[in-house]
Tab-separated table of C-alpha atoms and ligand atoms in Angstrom:
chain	number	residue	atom	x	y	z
R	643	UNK	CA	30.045	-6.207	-33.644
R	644	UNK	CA	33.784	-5.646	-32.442
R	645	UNK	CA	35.057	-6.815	-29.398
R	646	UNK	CA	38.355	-4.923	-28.529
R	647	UNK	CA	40.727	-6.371	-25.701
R	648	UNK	CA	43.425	-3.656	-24.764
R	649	UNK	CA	44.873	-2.008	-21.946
R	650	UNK	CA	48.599	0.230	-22.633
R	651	UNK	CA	50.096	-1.968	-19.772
R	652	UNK	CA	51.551	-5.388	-20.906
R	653	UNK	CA	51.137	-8.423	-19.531
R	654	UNK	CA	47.944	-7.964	-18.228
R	655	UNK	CA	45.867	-10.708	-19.732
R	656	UNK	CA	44.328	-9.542	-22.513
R	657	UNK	CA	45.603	-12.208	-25.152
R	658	UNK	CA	44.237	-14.699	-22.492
R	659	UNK	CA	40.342	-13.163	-21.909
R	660	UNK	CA	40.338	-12.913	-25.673
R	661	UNK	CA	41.009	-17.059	-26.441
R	662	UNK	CA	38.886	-17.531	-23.348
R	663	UNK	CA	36.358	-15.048	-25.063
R	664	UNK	CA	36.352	-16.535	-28.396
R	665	UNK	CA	36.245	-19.930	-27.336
R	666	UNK	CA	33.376	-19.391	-25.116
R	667	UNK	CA	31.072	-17.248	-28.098
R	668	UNK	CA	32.165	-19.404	-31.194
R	669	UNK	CA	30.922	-22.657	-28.963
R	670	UNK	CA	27.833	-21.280	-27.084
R	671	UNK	CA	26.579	-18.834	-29.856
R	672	UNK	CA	25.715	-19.610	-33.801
R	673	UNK	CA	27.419	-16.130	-34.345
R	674	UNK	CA	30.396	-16.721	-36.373
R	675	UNK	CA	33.804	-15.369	-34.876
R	676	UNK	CA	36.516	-13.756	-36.692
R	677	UNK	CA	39.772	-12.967	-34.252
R	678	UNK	CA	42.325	-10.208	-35.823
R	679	UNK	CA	45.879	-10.266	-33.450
R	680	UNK	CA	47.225	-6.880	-33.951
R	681	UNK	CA	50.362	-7.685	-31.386
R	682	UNK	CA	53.569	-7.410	-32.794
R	683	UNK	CA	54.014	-10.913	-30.999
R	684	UNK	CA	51.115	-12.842	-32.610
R	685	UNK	CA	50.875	-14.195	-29.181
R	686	UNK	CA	46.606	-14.956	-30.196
R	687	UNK	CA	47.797	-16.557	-33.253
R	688	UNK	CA	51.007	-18.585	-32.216
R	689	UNK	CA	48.339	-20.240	-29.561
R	690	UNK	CA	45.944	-20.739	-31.860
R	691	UNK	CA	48.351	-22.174	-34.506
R	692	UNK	CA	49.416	-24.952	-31.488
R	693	UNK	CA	45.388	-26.307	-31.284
R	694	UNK	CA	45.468	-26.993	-34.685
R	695	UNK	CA	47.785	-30.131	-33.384
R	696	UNK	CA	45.181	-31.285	-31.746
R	697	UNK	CA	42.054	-33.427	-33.320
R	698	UNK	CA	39.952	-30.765	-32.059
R	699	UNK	CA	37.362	-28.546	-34.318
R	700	UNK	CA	38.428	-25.274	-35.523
R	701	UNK	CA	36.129	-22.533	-33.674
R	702	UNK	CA	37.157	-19.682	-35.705
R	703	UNK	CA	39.759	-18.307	-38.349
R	704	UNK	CA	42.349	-15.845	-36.831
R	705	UNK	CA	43.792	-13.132	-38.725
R	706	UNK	CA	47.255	-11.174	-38.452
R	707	UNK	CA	47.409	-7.553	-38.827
R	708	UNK	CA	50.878	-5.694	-38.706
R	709	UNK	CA	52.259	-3.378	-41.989
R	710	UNK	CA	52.433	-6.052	-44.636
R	711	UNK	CA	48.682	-6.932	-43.810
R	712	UNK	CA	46.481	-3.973	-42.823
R	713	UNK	CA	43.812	-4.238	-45.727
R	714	UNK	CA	40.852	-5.211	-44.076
R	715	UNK	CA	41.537	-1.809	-42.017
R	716	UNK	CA	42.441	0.289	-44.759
R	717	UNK	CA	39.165	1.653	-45.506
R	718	UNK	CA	37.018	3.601	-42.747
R	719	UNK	CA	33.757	1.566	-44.356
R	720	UNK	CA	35.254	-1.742	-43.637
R	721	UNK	CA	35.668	-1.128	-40.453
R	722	UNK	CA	31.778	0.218	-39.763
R	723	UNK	CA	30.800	-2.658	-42.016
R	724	UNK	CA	32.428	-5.045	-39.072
R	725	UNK	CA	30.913	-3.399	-36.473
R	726	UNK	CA	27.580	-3.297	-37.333
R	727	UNK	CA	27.808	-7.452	-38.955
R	728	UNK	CA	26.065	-9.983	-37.101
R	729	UNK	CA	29.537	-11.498	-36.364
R	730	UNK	CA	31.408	-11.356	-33.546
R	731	UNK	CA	35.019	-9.538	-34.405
R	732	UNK	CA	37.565	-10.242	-31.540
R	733	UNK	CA	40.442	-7.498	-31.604
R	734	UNK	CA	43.523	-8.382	-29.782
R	735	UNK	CA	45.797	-5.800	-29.275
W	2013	LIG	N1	43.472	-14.250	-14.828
W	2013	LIG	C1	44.766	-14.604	-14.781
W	2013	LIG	N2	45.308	-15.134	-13.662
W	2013	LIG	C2	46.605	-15.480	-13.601
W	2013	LIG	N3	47.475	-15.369	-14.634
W	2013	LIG	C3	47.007	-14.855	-15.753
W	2013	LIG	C4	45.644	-14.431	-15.910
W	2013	LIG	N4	45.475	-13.932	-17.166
W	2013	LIG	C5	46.683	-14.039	-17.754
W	2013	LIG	N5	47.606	-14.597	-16.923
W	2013	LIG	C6	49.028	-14.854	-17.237
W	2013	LIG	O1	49.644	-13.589	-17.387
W	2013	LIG	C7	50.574	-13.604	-18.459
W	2013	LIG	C8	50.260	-12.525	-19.455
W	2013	LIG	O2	48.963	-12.780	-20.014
W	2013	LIG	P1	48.595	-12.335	-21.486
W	2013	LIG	O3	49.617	-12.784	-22.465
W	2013	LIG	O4	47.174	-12.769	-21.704
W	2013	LIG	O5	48.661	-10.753	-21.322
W	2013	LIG	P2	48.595	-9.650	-22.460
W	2013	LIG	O6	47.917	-8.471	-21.835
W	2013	LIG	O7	47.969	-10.198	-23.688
W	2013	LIG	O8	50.136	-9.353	-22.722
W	2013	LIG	P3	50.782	-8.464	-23.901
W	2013	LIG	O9	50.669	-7.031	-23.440
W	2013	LIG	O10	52.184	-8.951	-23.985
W	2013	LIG	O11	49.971	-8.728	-25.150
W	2013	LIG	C9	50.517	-14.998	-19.070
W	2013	LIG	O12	51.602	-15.745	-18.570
W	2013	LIG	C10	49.198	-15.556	-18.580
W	2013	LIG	O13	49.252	-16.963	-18.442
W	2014	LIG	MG1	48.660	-10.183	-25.717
């Protein structure tokens, strides 16, 4: 499945639902969780980047997409092929 936070106002917590989001699936669910940040700000990723200080497990990988790195939504079937996995795709946006 994809899960898609987004709203065309700024600021209006969507970075924050989705770590809240993630974090609550990848530790109450045996669903693996993939997270793709598609803000020009990597704002999902910069936090995400700061818990791997921490001694605490990794929950899931995150992924950046902007220009240089759009492959895994270059093909139409890909994209399908994510939505109907078992996995739980978090889109940022
Ligand atoms: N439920 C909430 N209550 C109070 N403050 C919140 C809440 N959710 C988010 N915030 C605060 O609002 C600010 C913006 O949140 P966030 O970055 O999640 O928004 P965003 O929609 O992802 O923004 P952007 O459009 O820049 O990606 C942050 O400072 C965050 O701490
Ligand atoms: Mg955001």
């Amino acid at each position: 499945m994809i899960i898609t936070f987004g709203t065309q106002k700024g600021g209006t917590g969507k970075t924050t639902l989705a770590i809240a989001f993630a974090n609550y699936v990848a530790m109450s669910s045996e669903r693996k969780v993939n997270v793709f940040d598609f803000d020009f700000q990597k704002s999902f990723y910069h936090k995400w980047k700061e818990d791997e200080l921490l001694e605490i497990p990794k929950l899931y990988d995150v992924e950046i997409i902007d220009e240089e790195n759009e492959q895994p939504f270059s093909d139409f079937e890909h994209l399908i092929e994510m939505k109907e996995s078992e996995d739980v795709n978090v889109f940022d946006l």
